CSV table of C-alpha atoms and ligand atoms in Angstrom, one decimal:
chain,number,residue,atom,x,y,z
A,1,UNK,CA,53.2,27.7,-55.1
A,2,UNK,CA,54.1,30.3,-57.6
A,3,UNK,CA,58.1,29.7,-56.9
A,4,UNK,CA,57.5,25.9,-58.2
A,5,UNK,CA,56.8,27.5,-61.6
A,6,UNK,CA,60.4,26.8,-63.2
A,7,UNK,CA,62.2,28.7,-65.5
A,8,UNK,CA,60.7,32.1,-64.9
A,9,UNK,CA,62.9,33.0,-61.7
A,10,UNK,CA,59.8,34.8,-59.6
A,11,UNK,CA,60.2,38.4,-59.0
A,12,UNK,CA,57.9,39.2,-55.9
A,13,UNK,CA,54.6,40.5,-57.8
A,14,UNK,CA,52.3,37.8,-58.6
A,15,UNK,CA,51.2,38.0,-62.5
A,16,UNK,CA,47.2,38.0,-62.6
A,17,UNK,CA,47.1,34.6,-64.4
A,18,UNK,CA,48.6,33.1,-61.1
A,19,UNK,CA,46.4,34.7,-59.1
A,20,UNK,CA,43.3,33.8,-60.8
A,21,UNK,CA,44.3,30.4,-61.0
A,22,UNK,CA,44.5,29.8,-57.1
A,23,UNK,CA,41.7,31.5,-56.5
A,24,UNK,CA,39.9,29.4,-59.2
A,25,UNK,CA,41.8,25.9,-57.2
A,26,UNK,CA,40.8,27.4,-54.0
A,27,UNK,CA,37.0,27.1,-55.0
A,28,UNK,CA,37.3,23.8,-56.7
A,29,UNK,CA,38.9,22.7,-53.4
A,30,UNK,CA,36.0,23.7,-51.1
A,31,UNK,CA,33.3,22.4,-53.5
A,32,UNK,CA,35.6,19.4,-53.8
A,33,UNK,CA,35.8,19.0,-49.6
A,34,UNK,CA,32.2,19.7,-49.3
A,35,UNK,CA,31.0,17.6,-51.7
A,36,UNK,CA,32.6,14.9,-50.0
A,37,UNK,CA,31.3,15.9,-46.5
A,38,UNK,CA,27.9,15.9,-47.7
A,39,UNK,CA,28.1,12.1,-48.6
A,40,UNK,CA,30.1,10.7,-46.2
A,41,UNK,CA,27.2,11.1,-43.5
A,42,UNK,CA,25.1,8.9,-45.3
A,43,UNK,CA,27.3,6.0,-44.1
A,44,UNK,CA,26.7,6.7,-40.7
A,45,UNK,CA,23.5,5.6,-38.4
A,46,UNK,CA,20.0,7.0,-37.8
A,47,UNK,CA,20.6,10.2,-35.2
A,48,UNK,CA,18.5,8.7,-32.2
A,49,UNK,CA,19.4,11.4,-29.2
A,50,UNK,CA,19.7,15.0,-28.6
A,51,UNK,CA,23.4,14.7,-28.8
A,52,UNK,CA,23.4,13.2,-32.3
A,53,UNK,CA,23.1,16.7,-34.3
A,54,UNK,CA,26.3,18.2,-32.6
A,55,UNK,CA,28.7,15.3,-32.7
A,56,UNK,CA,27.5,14.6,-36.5
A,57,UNK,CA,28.3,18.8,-37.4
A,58,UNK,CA,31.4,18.6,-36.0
A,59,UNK,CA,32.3,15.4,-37.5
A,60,UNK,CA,30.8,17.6,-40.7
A,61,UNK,CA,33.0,20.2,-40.4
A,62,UNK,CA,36.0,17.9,-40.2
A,63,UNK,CA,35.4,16.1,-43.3
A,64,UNK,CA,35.1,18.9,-45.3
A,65,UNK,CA,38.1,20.4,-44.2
A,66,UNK,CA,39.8,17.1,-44.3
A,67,UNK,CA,38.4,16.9,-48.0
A,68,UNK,CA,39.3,20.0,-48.5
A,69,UNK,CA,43.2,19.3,-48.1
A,70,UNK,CA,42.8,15.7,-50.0
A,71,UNK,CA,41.9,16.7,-52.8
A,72,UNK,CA,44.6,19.8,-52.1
A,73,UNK,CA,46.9,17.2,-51.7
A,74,UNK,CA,46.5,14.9,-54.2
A,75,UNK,CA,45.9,17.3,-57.0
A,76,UNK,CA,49.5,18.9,-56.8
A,77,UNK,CA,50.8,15.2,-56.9
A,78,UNK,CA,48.8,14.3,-59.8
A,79,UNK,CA,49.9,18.2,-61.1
A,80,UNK,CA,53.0,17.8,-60.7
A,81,UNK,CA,53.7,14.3,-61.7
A,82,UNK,CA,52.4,15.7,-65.0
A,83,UNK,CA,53.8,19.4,-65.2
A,84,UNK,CA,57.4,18.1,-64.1
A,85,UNK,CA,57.7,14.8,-65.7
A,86,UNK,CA,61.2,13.8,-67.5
A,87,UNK,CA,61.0,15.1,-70.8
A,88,UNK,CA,62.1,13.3,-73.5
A,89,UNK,CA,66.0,13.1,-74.1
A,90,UNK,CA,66.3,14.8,-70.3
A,91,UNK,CA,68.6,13.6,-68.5
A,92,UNK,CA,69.7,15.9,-66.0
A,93,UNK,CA,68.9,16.7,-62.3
A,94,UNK,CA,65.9,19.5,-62.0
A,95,UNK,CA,66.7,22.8,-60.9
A,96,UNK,CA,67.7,23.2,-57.2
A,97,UNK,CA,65.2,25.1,-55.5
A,98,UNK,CA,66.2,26.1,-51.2
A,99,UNK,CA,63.8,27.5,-49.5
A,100,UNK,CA,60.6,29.9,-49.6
A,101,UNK,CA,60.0,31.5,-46.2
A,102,UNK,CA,56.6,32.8,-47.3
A,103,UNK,CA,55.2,29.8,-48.6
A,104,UNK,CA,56.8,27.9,-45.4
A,105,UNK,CA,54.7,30.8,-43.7
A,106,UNK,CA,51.3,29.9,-45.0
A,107,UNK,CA,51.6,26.2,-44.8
A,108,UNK,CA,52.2,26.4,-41.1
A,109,UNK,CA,49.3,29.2,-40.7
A,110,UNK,CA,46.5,27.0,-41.8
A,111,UNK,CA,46.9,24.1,-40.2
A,112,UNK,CA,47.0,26.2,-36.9
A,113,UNK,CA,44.6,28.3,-37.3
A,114,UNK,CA,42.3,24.9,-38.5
A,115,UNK,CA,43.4,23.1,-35.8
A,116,UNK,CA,42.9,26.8,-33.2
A,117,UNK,CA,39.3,26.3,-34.9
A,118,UNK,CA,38.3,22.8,-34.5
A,119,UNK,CA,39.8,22.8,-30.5
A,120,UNK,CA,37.4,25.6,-29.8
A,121,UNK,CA,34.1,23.7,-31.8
A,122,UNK,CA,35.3,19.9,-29.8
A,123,UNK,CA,35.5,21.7,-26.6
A,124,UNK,CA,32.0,23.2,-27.0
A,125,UNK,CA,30.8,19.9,-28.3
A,126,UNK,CA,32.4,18.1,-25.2
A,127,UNK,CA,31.2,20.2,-22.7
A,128,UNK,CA,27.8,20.6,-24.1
A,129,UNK,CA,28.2,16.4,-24.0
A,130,UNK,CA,28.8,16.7,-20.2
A,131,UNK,CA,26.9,18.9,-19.2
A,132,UNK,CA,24.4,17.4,-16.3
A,133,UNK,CA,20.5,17.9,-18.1
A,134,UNK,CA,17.8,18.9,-15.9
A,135,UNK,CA,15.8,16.2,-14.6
A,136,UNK,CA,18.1,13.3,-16.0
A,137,UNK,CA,17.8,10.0,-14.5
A,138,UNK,CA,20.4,7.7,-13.2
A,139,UNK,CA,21.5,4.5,-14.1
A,140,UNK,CA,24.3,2.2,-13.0
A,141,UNK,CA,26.3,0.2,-15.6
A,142,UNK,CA,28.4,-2.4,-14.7
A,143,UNK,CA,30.9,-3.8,-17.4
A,144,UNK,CA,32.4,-6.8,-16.5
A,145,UNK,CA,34.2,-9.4,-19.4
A,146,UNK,CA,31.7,-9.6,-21.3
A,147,UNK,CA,28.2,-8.3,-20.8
A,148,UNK,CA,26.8,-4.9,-19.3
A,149,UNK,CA,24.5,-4.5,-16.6
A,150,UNK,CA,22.3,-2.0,-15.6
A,151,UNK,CA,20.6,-0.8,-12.7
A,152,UNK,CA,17.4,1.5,-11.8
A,153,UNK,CA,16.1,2.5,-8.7
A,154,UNK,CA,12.6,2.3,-8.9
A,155,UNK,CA,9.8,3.5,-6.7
A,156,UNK,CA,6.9,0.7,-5.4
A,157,UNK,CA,4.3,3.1,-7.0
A,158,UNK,CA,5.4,2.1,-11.1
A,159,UNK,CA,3.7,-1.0,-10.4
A,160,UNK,CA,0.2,-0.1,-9.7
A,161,UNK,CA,-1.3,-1.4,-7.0
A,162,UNK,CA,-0.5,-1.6,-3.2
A,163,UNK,CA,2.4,-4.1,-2.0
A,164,UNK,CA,2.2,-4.9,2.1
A,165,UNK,CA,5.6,-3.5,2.4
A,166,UNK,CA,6.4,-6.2,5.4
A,167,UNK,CA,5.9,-9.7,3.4
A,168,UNK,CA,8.5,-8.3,1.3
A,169,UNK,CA,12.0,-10.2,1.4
A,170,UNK,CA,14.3,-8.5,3.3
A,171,UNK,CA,17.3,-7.0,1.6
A,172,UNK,CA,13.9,-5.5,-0.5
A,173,UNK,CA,13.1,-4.0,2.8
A,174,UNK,CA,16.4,-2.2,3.1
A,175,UNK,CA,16.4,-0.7,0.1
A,176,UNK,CA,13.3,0.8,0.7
A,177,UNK,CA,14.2,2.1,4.0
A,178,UNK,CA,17.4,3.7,2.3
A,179,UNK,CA,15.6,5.6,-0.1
A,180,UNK,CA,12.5,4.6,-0.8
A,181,UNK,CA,13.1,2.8,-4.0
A,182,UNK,CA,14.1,-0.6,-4.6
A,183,UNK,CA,17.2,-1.1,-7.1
A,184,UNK,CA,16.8,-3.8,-9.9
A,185,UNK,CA,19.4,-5.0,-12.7
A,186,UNK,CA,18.1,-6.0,-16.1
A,187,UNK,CA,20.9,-6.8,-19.4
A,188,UNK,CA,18.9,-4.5,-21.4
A,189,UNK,CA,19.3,-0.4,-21.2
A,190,UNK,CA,15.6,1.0,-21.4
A,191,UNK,CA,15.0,4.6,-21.3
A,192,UNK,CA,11.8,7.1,-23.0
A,193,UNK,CA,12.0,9.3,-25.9
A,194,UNK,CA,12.8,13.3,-23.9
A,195,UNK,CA,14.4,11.8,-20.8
A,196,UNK,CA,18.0,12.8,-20.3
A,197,UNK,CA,19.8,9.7,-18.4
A,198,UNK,CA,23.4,9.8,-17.0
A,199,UNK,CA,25.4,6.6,-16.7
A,200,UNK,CA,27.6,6.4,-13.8
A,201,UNK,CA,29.6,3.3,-15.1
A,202,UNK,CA,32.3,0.8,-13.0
A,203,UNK,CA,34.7,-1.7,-14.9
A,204,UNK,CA,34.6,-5.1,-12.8
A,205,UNK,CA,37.8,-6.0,-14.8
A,206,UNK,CA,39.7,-4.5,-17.7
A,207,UNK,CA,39.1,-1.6,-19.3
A,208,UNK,CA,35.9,-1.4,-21.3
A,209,UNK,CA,34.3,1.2,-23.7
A,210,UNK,CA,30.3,2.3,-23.6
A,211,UNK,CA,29.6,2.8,-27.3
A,212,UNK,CA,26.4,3.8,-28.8
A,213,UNK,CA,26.7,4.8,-32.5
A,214,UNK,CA,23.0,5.6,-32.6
A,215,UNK,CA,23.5,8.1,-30.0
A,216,UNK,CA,27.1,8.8,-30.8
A,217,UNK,CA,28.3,8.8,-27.5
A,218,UNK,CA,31.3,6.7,-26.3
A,219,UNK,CA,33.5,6.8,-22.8
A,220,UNK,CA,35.5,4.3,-21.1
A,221,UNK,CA,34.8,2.4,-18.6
A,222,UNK,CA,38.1,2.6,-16.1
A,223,UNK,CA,38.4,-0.2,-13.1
A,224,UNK,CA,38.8,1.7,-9.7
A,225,UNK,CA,36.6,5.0,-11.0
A,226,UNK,CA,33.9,5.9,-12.1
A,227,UNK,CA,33.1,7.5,-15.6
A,228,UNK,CA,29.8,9.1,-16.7
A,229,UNK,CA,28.6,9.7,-19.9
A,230,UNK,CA,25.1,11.0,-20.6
A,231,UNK,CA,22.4,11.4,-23.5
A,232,UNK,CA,19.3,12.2,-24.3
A,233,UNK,CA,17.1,9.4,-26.5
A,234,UNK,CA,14.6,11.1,-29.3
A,235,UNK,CA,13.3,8.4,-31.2
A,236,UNK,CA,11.1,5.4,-29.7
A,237,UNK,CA,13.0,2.1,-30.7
A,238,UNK,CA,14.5,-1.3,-30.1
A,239,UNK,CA,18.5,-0.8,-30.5
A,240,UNK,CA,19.6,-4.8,-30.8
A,241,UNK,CA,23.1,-5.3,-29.9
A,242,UNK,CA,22.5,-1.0,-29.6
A,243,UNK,CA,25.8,-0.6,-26.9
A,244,UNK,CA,28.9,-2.3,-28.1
A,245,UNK,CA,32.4,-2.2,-26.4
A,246,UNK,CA,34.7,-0.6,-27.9
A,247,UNK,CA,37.5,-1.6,-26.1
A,248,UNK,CA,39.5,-4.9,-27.1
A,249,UNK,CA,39.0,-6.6,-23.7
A,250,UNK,CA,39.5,-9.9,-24.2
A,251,UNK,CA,38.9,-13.2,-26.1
A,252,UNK,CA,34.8,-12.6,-26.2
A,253,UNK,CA,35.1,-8.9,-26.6
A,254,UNK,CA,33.0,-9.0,-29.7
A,255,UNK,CA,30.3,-10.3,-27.7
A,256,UNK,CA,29.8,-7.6,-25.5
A,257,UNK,CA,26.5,-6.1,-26.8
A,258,UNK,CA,23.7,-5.1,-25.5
A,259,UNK,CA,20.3,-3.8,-26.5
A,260,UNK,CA,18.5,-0.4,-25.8
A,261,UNK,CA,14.9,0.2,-25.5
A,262,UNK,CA,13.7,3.8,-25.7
A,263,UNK,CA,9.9,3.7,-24.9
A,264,UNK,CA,7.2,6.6,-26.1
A,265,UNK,CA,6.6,7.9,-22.7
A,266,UNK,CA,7.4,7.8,-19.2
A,267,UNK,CA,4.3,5.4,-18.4
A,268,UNK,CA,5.5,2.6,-21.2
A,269,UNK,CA,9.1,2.7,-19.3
A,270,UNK,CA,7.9,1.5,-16.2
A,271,UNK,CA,5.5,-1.1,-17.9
A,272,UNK,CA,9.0,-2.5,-19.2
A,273,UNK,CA,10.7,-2.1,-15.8
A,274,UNK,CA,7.6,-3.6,-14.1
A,275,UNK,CA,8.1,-7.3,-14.6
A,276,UNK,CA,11.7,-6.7,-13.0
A,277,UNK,CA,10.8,-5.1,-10.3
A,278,UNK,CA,8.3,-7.5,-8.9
A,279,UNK,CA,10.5,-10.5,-9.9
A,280,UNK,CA,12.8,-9.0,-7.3
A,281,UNK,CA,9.7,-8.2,-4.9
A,282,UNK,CA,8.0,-11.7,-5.1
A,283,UNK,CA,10.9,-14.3,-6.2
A,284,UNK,CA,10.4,-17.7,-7.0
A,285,UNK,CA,10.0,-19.7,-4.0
A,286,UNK,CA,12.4,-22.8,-4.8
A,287,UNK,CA,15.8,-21.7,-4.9
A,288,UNK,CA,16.7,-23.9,-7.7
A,289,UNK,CA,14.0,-21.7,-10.2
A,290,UNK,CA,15.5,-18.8,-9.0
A,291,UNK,CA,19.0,-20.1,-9.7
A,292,UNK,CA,18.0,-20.7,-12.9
A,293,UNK,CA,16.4,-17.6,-13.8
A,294,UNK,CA,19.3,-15.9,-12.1
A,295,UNK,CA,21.7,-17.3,-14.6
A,296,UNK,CA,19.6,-17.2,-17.2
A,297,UNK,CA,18.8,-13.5,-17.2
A,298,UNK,CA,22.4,-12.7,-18.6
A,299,UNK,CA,22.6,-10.0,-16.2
A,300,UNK,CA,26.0,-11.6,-15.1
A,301,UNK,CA,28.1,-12.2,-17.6
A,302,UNK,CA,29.2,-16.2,-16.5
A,303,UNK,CA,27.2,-17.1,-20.0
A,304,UNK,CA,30.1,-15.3,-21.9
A,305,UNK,CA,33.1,-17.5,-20.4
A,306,UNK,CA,31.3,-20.8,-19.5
A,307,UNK,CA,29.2,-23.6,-21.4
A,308,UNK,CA,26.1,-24.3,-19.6
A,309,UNK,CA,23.8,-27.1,-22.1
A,310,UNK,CA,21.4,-26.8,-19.7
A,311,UNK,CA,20.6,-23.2,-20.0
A,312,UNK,CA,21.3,-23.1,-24.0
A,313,UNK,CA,18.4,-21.0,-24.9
A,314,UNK,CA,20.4,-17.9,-23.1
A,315,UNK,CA,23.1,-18.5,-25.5
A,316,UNK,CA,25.7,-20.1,-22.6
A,317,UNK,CA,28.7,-20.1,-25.3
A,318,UNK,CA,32.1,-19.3,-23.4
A,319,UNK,CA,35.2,-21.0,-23.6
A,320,UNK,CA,37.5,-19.0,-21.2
A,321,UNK,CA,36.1,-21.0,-18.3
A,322,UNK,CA,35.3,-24.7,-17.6
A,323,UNK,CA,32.2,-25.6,-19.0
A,324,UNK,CA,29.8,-26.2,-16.1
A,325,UNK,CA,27.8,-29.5,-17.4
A,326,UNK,CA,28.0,-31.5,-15.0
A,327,UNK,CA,29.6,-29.4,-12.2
A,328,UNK,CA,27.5,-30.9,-9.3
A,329,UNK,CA,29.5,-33.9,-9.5
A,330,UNK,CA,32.8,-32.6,-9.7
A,331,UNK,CA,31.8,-29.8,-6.8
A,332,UNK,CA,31.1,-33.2,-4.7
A,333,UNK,CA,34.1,-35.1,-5.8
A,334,UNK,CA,37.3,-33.8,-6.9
A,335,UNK,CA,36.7,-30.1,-6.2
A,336,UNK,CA,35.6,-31.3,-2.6
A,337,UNK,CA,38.7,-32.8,-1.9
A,338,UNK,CA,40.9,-30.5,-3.3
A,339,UNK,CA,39.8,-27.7,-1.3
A,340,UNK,CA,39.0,-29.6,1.7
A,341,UNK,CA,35.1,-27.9,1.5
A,342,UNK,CA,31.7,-29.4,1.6
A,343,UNK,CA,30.7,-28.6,-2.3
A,344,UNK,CA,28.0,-26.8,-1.7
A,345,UNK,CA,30.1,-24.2,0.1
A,346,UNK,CA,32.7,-25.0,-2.8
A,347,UNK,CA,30.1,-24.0,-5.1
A,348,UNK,CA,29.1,-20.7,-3.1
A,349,UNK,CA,33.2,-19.9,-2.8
A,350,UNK,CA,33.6,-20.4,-6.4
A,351,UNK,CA,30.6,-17.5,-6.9
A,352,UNK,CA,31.7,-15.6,-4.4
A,353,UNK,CA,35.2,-15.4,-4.2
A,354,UNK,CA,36.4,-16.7,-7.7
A,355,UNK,CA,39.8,-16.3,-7.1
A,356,UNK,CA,39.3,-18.2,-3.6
A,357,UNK,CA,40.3,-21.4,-5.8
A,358,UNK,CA,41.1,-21.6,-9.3
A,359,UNK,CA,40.8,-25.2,-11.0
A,360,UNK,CA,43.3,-26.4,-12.8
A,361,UNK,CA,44.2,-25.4,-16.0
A,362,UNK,CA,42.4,-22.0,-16.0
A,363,UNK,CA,43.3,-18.6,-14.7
A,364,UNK,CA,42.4,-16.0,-12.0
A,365,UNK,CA,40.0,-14.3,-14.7
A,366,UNK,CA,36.8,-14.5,-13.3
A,367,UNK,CA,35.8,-10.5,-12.2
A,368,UNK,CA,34.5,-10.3,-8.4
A,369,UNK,CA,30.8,-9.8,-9.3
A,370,UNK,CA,29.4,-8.6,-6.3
A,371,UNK,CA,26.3,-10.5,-6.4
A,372,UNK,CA,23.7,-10.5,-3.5
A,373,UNK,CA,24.3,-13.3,-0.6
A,374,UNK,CA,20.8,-14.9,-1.5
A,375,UNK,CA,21.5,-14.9,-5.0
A,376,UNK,CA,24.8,-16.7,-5.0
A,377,UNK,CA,22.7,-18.9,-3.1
A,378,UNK,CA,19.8,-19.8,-5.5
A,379,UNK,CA,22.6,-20.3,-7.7
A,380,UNK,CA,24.3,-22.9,-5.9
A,381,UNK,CA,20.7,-24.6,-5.7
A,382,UNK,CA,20.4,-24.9,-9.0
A,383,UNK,CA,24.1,-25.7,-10.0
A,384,UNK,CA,23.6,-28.5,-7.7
A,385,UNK,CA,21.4,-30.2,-9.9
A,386,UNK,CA,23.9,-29.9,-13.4
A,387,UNK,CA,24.9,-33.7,-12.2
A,388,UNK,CA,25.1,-36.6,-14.3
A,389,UNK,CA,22.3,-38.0,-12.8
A,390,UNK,CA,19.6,-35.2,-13.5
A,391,UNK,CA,19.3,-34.7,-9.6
A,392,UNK,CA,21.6,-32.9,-7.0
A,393,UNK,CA,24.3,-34.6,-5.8
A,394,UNK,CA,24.3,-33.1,-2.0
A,395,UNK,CA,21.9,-30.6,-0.5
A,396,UNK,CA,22.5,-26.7,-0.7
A,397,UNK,CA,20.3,-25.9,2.5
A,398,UNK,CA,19.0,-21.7,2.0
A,399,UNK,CA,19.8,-19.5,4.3
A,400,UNK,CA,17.0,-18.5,6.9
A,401,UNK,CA,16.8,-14.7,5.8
A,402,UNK,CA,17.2,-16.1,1.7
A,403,UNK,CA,13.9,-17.5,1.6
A,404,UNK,CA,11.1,-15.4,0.6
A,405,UNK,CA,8.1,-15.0,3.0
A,406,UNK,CA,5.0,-14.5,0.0
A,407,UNK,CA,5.3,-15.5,-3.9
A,408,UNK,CA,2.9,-12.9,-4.6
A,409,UNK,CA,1.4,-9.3,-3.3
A,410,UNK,CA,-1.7,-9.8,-1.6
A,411,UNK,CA,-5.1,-8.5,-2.8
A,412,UNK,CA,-3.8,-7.7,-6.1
A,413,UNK,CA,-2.5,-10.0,-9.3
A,414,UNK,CA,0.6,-11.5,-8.6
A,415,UNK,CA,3.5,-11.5,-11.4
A,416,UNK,CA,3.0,-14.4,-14.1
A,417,UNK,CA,5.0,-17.4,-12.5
A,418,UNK,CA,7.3,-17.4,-15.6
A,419,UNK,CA,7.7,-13.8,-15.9
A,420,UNK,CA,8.6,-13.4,-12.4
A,421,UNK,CA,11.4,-16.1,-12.6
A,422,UNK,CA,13.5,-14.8,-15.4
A,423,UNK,CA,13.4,-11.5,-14.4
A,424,UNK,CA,14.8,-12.4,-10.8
A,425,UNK,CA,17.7,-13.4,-12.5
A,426,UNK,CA,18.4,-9.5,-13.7
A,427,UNK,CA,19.1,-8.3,-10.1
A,428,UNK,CA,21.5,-9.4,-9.4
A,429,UNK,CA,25.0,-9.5,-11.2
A,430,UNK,CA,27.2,-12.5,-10.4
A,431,UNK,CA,29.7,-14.3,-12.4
A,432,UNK,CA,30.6,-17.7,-13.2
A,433,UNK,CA,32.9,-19.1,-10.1
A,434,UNK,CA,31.9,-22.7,-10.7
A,435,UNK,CA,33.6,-22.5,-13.5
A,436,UNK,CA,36.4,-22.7,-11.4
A,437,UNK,CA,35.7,-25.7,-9.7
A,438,UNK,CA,34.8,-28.0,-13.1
A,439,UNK,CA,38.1,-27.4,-14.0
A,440,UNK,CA,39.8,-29.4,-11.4
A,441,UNK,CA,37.1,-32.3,-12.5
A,442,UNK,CA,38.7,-31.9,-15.5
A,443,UNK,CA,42.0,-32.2,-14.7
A,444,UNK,CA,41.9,-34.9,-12.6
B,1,CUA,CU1,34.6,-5.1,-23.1
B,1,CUA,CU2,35.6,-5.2,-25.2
């Protein structure tokens, strides 16, 4: 800096004024940077998990550093505009200056050795981040365009009270035999305050991104692997719209949100999980309520691409696929014909397999949702009865092994009626299909 001084041609030896001024700069500068680093974290949110300290530090560090060389920056621009202006009656060029290896020197030092700095800090930050916790539990998040799911394994024993293990329906049974807990899906991520939890997340579509600012964690969800992050929640609290996606996946990515609940303790989790669990244990008996609850639990994300008027309290508001008022009657007529299938089996194909047929005028976009053979069922029971009419169209006859044996455990209180509906919905995850099969209706 001391060669941009003109006129004096510099001699080596720095003069003692110089000195003390860049010394005197060099203070200014770090006030300057961490003045700013102190305020810009009061933009960001409340710190709500174990990870929240480190990544904000970091982030800390960074800005005052980053301040540090913008007010570097912009002070010899403002200096200079000043000390070097055109004088007046001055004409000429300025003095050609070539070169100063030493300056040339520092600039590149700094930068590598802040750079050398801030690898070493990330890397501790990331593995720490990483790092499987002791004890963590294990949930599985499904992002499909454009909802999340999430599913627990949960033993019988959060519940209570004694279930007769052999009245319960049967793909209930195999999960218990597998490992002794029973696997249900809810739209909402609930966790305690102290328990670490690792996500092991799948992409049923596009690429999506797991954000939680509260938690400051973020990771990709990548289709064909599977990506973990993992935190640690501190502070008992309903998160609305808590998880966003980061990740520009499509025409409704703005939508995909989802909300956290972080309960006190351990015992208030599995009240919150309860309800779920013996929706799945003691489902509705008529297929049609089940349907409904299915769909209405959001745990699929058909509500994000279709219109259903029917089911408008679970905010159906999609327009990338046919809206699915009145798809009984198009299932029976048009989309019958088209695909040369009875529409109840159109209906089921449409879930199923949603590329299997595409109607008219709307892409292969529907995600294959992998949702349960009795689900896709109930849903085709109560799809059947979005008809013109009010009243199914054909008959969607259940599958022997899809029709549950008790609607309650025995000996003990059975779930509310209500309760136990809506929540049957969250096990499963299925998408939209039907959709497909309105269009052609449409079209025709
Ligand atoms: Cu998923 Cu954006």
């Amino acid at each position: 800096m001391a060669s941009t001084t003109p006129s004096k041609p510099s001699s080596g030896g720095l003069q003692t004024t110089t000195i003390i001024a860049v010394v005197v700069v060099g203070i200014l500068l770090i006030v300057g940077g961490i003045i700013l680093g102190q305020a810009t974290p009061l933009l960001f949110p409340q710190q709500a998990s174990a990870e929240a300290a480190q990544v904000d530090n970091l982030f800390h560090i960074m800005l005052v550093i980053g301040g540090a060389i913008f007010l570097l920056v912009q002070g010899l621009l403002v200096f200079s505009m000043w000390r070097f202006r055109a004088r007046k009656g001055e004409t000429g060029d300025g003095e050609p200056i070539h070169g100063n290896t030493t300056l040339e020197i520092v600039w590149t030092a700094i930068p590598a050795v802040i750079v050398f700095v801030l690898t070493i800090l990330s890397w501790q930050v990331f593995n720490s981040l990483q790092a499987p916790k002791p004890g963590e539990a294990s949930v599985v998040v499904a992002g499909a365009r454009f909802n999340w799911a999430f599913t627990y394994n949960v033993p019988l024993s959060i519940l209570g009270y004694e279930v007769d293990e052999t009245l319960l329906p049967p793909d209930v049974k195999d999960d218990l035999a597998d490992d002794g807990t029973v696997s249900i899906t809810s739209a909402t991520l609930y966790s305690y305050v102290n328990q670490p939890v690792a996500l092991a997340m799948d992409a049923r579509d596009v690429i999506h991104a797991f954000w939680v600012p509260a938690f400051r964690v973020k990771q990709d969800l990548i289709p064909g692997r599977t990506t973990t992050v993992r935190f640690t929640p501190t502070v008992a609290d309903t998160y609305p719209s808590g998880i966003q996606c980061a990740e520009l996946c499509g025409a409704n990515h703005g939508i995909m949100r989802a909300d956290i609940v972080v309960a006190e303790n351990e015992a208030e989790y599995n009240k919150l999980l309860t309800p779920i669990l013996e929706s799945r244990l003691f489902p509705p008996a008529d297929p049609v309520v089940r349907g409904r609850a299915i769909l209405e639990s959001n745990v699929y994300p058909c509500y994000t691409c279709h219109v259903l008027s029917d089911l408008s309290s679970a905010n159906w508001v999609g327009n990338v696929g046919p809206a699915l008022d009145g798809v009984a009657d198009r299932a029976a007529t048009s989309r019958a014909n088209a695909t040369s299938q009875t529409a109840a089996d159109y209906l089921y194909t449409a879930i199923h397999e949603p590329g299997a047929y595409l109607v008219p005028g709307y892409g292969n976009l529907m995600p294959q949702l992998g949702v349960p053979e009795c689900d896709v069922w109930a849903m085709v029971a109560y799809l059947a009865t979005q008809s013109t009419s009010g009243s199914a169209p054909f008959e969607v006859v259940q599958p022997e092994a899809c029709i549950p044996q008790v609607s309650g455990p025995p000996g003990s209180q059975p779930p509310p009626a209500g309760e136990a509906t809506a929540e049957a919905a969250a096990e499963t995850e299925v998408v939209p299909a039907e959709a497909t099969a309105e269009a052609t209706a449409e079209g025709s």
